[in-house]
Amino acid sequence: MAEIKIDRELDLKGEVCPFTFVKSKLIIEQMEPGQVLKVILDYKPSVENVPKSMREEGQEVLEVKQIGENLWEVLIRKVK
């Protein structure tokens, strides 16, 4: 698979729902369509809620990947 270009990165370690989604949404609203946001999470419920909420907002979730013990990265492409 081709390497995905990351335009912005948001480290939300230590944050919990709903702040993880709210902060992700605020950043993605500042981005241009087609740009990719990488969100780093360490709160398991957020790993399910952030991608689900982003899809509901019409954004494209490219990848949800565990990168360590209790550490995940979510890649989101801004659609609109």
Short mmCIF file of N, CA and C in Angstrom, two decimals:
data_model
loop_
_atom_site.label_atom_id
_atom_site.label_comp_id
_atom_site.label_asym_id
_atom_site.label_seq_id
_atom_site.Cartn_x
_atom_site.Cartn_y
_atom_site.Cartn_z
N MET A 1 0.84 -1.18 0.00
CA MET A 1 0.00 0.00 0.00
C MET A 1 0.89 1.25 0.00
N ALA A 2 0.47 2.26 -0.73
CA ALA A 2 1.25 3.50 -0.79
C ALA A 2 1.25 4.18 0.58
N GLU A 3 2.34 4.86 0.85
CA GLU A 3 2.47 5.59 2.11
C GLU A 3 1.46 6.74 2.12
N ILE A 4 0.75 6.89 3.21
CA ILE A 4 -0.24 7.96 3.33
C ILE A 4 0.46 9.21 3.86
N LYS A 5 0.29 10.32 3.16
CA LYS A 5 0.90 11.58 3.59
C LYS A 5 0.06 12.17 4.72
N ILE A 6 0.72 12.42 5.85
CA ILE A 6 0.04 12.99 7.02
C ILE A 6 0.22 14.51 6.97
N ASP A 7 -0.89 15.25 7.01
CA ASP A 7 -0.82 16.71 6.96
C ASP A 7 -0.81 17.33 8.36
N ARG A 8 -1.54 16.73 9.29
CA ARG A 8 -1.56 17.23 10.66
C ARG A 8 -1.56 16.04 11.60
N GLU A 9 -0.99 16.24 12.79
CA GLU A 9 -0.98 15.18 13.80
C GLU A 9 -1.51 15.75 15.11
N LEU A 10 -2.37 14.98 15.76
CA LEU A 10 -2.99 15.41 17.01
C LEU A 10 -2.75 14.32 18.05
N ASP A 11 -2.01 14.66 19.09
CA ASP A 11 -1.70 13.71 20.17
C ASP A 11 -2.71 13.92 21.29
N LEU A 12 -3.60 12.95 21.47
CA LEU A 12 -4.64 13.07 22.50
C LEU A 12 -4.44 12.07 23.63
N LYS A 13 -3.19 11.69 23.88
CA LYS A 13 -2.93 10.79 25.01
C LYS A 13 -3.36 11.51 26.29
N GLY A 14 -4.06 10.76 27.14
CA GLY A 14 -4.53 11.33 28.40
C GLY A 14 -5.91 11.98 28.29
N GLU A 15 -6.44 12.09 27.07
CA GLU A 15 -7.78 12.67 26.87
C GLU A 15 -8.81 11.55 26.80
N VAL A 16 -10.05 11.87 27.18
CA VAL A 16 -11.14 10.88 27.14
C VAL A 16 -12.31 11.45 26.34
N CYS A 17 -13.28 10.58 26.04
CA CYS A 17 -14.49 11.00 25.34
C CYS A 17 -15.27 11.98 26.22
N PRO A 18 -15.96 12.95 25.68
CA PRO A 18 -16.07 13.26 24.26
C PRO A 18 -14.98 14.20 23.75
N PHE A 19 -14.02 14.55 24.61
CA PHE A 19 -13.02 15.55 24.22
C PHE A 19 -12.15 15.08 23.05
N THR A 20 -11.92 13.77 22.95
CA THR A 20 -11.10 13.26 21.85
C THR A 20 -11.75 13.56 20.51
N PHE A 21 -13.07 13.36 20.42
CA PHE A 21 -13.75 13.65 19.16
C PHE A 21 -13.85 15.15 18.92
N VAL A 22 -14.20 15.90 19.96
CA VAL A 22 -14.36 17.36 19.81
C VAL A 22 -13.06 17.99 19.33
N LYS A 23 -11.94 17.62 19.93
CA LYS A 23 -10.65 18.20 19.54
C LYS A 23 -10.27 17.77 18.12
N SER A 24 -10.55 16.50 17.77
CA SER A 24 -10.27 16.03 16.41
C SER A 24 -11.11 16.79 15.40
N LYS A 25 -12.37 17.01 15.73
CA LYS A 25 -13.28 17.71 14.82
C LYS A 25 -12.82 19.15 14.61
N LEU A 26 -12.39 19.82 15.68
CA LEU A 26 -11.93 21.20 15.56
C LEU A 26 -10.73 21.31 14.63
N ILE A 27 -9.81 20.34 14.72
CA ILE A 27 -8.62 20.35 13.86
C ILE A 27 -9.02 20.07 12.41
N ILE A 28 -9.87 19.08 12.20
CA ILE A 28 -10.21 18.70 10.82
C ILE A 28 -10.99 19.82 10.14
N GLU A 29 -11.73 20.61 10.91
CA GLU A 29 -12.47 21.75 10.33
C GLU A 29 -11.50 22.81 9.78
N GLN A 30 -10.29 22.87 10.30
CA GLN A 30 -9.30 23.85 9.84
C GLN A 30 -8.54 23.36 8.61
N MET A 31 -8.71 22.09 8.26
CA MET A 31 -7.93 21.48 7.19
C MET A 31 -8.66 21.59 5.85
N GLU A 32 -7.90 21.39 4.77
CA GLU A 32 -8.46 21.41 3.41
C GLU A 32 -8.95 20.01 3.04
N PRO A 33 -10.01 19.91 2.20
CA PRO A 33 -10.45 18.59 1.73
C PRO A 33 -9.29 17.83 1.09
N GLY A 34 -9.20 16.55 1.41
CA GLY A 34 -8.12 15.71 0.89
C GLY A 34 -6.96 15.58 1.84
N GLN A 35 -6.84 16.49 2.81
CA GLN A 35 -5.75 16.39 3.78
C GLN A 35 -6.05 15.29 4.79
N VAL A 36 -4.97 14.77 5.40
CA VAL A 36 -5.09 13.64 6.33
C VAL A 36 -4.64 14.07 7.73
N LEU A 37 -5.47 13.72 8.70
CA LEU A 37 -5.18 13.97 10.12
C LEU A 37 -4.85 12.65 10.79
N LYS A 38 -3.73 12.63 11.53
CA LYS A 38 -3.37 11.45 12.33
C LYS A 38 -3.66 11.79 13.78
N VAL A 39 -4.51 10.98 14.41
CA VAL A 39 -4.88 11.17 15.81
C VAL A 39 -4.29 10.04 16.62
N ILE A 40 -3.55 10.39 17.68
CA ILE A 40 -2.95 9.39 18.59
C ILE A 40 -3.84 9.32 19.83
N LEU A 41 -4.28 8.11 20.17
CA LEU A 41 -5.20 7.90 21.29
C LEU A 41 -4.67 6.83 22.23
N ASP A 42 -4.97 6.99 23.53
CA ASP A 42 -4.61 5.94 24.49
C ASP A 42 -5.81 5.54 25.34
N TYR A 43 -7.01 5.94 24.91
CA TYR A 43 -8.24 5.65 25.63
C TYR A 43 -9.11 4.77 24.74
N LYS A 44 -9.26 3.50 25.10
CA LYS A 44 -9.91 2.50 24.24
C LYS A 44 -11.28 2.93 23.72
N PRO A 45 -12.19 3.47 24.56
CA PRO A 45 -13.50 3.89 24.00
C PRO A 45 -13.36 4.92 22.88
N SER A 46 -12.36 5.78 22.95
CA SER A 46 -12.16 6.78 21.90
C SER A 46 -11.76 6.14 20.58
N VAL A 47 -11.07 5.00 20.66
CA VAL A 47 -10.62 4.31 19.45
C VAL A 47 -11.83 3.84 18.64
N GLU A 48 -12.94 3.59 19.31
CA GLU A 48 -14.18 3.23 18.63
C GLU A 48 -15.00 4.47 18.30
N ASN A 49 -15.07 5.42 19.22
CA ASN A 49 -15.96 6.57 19.06
C ASN A 49 -15.46 7.60 18.07
N VAL A 50 -14.17 7.89 18.05
CA VAL A 50 -13.65 8.91 17.14
C VAL A 50 -13.88 8.50 15.68
N PRO A 51 -13.48 7.29 15.25
CA PRO A 51 -13.75 6.91 13.85
C PRO A 51 -15.25 6.90 13.51
N LYS A 52 -16.07 6.38 14.43
CA LYS A 52 -17.52 6.31 14.21
C LYS A 52 -18.08 7.72 14.03
N SER A 53 -17.71 8.63 14.91
CA SER A 53 -18.22 10.00 14.84
C SER A 53 -17.71 10.72 13.59
N MET A 54 -16.45 10.47 13.21
CA MET A 54 -15.91 11.10 12.00
C MET A 54 -16.65 10.63 10.75
N ARG A 55 -16.97 9.33 10.70
CA ARG A 55 -17.75 8.82 9.56
C ARG A 55 -19.12 9.48 9.53
N GLU A 56 -19.74 9.64 10.71
CA GLU A 56 -21.06 10.29 10.78
C GLU A 56 -20.98 11.74 10.30
N GLU A 57 -19.82 12.38 10.48
CA GLU A 57 -19.61 13.75 10.03
C GLU A 57 -19.30 13.81 8.53
N GLY A 58 -19.15 12.64 7.90
CA GLY A 58 -18.89 12.60 6.46
C GLY A 58 -17.42 12.52 6.10
N GLN A 59 -16.55 12.29 7.09
CA GLN A 59 -15.11 12.19 6.81
C GLN A 59 -14.76 10.72 6.52
N GLU A 60 -13.61 10.51 5.89
CA GLU A 60 -13.17 9.17 5.52
C GLU A 60 -12.12 8.68 6.53
N VAL A 61 -12.42 7.57 7.20
CA VAL A 61 -11.46 6.97 8.12
C VAL A 61 -10.61 5.99 7.32
N LEU A 62 -9.32 6.29 7.20
CA LEU A 62 -8.42 5.49 6.37
C LEU A 62 -7.89 4.28 7.12
N GLU A 63 -7.62 4.47 8.42
CA GLU A 63 -6.95 3.40 9.15
C GLU A 63 -7.12 3.60 10.65
N VAL A 64 -7.31 2.51 11.35
CA VAL A 64 -7.26 2.49 12.82
C VAL A 64 -6.28 1.38 13.16
N LYS A 65 -5.17 1.75 13.80
CA LYS A 65 -4.09 0.78 14.01
C LYS A 65 -3.55 0.89 15.43
N GLN A 66 -3.38 -0.26 16.08
CA GLN A 66 -2.76 -0.27 17.40
C GLN A 66 -1.25 -0.17 17.19
N ILE A 67 -0.63 0.81 17.86
CA ILE A 67 0.81 1.05 17.68
C ILE A 67 1.60 0.79 18.95
N GLY A 68 0.92 0.36 20.00
CA GLY A 68 1.60 0.05 21.26
C GLY A 68 0.57 -0.45 22.25
N GLU A 69 1.03 -0.76 23.45
CA GLU A 69 0.10 -1.19 24.48
C GLU A 69 -0.73 0.02 24.90
N ASN A 70 -2.05 -0.08 24.73
CA ASN A 70 -2.95 1.03 25.00
C ASN A 70 -2.59 2.28 24.19
N LEU A 71 -2.21 2.11 22.93
CA LEU A 71 -1.88 3.25 22.07
C LEU A 71 -2.32 2.93 20.65
N TRP A 72 -3.08 3.84 20.07
CA TRP A 72 -3.63 3.64 18.73
C TRP A 72 -3.42 4.90 17.90
N GLU A 73 -3.38 4.71 16.57
CA GLU A 73 -3.42 5.86 15.68
C GLU A 73 -4.59 5.70 14.73
N VAL A 74 -5.26 6.81 14.49
CA VAL A 74 -6.41 6.84 13.60
C VAL A 74 -6.07 7.85 12.50
N LEU A 75 -6.20 7.42 11.24
CA LEU A 75 -5.96 8.31 10.11
C LEU A 75 -7.29 8.68 9.48
N ILE A 76 -7.53 9.99 9.36
CA ILE A 76 -8.80 10.49 8.86
C ILE A 76 -8.54 11.45 7.71
N ARG A 77 -9.18 11.22 6.56
CA ARG A 77 -9.06 12.14 5.42
C ARG A 77 -10.27 13.06 5.43
N LYS A 78 -9.99 14.36 5.35
CA LYS A 78 -11.09 15.32 5.31
C LYS A 78 -11.77 15.22 3.94
N VAL A 79 -13.08 15.01 3.95
CA VAL A 79 -13.85 14.91 2.73
C VAL A 79 -14.55 16.23 2.45
N LYS A 80 -15.13 16.81 3.53
CA LYS A 80 -15.89 18.06 3.34
C LYS A 80 -15.66 19.01 4.50
#
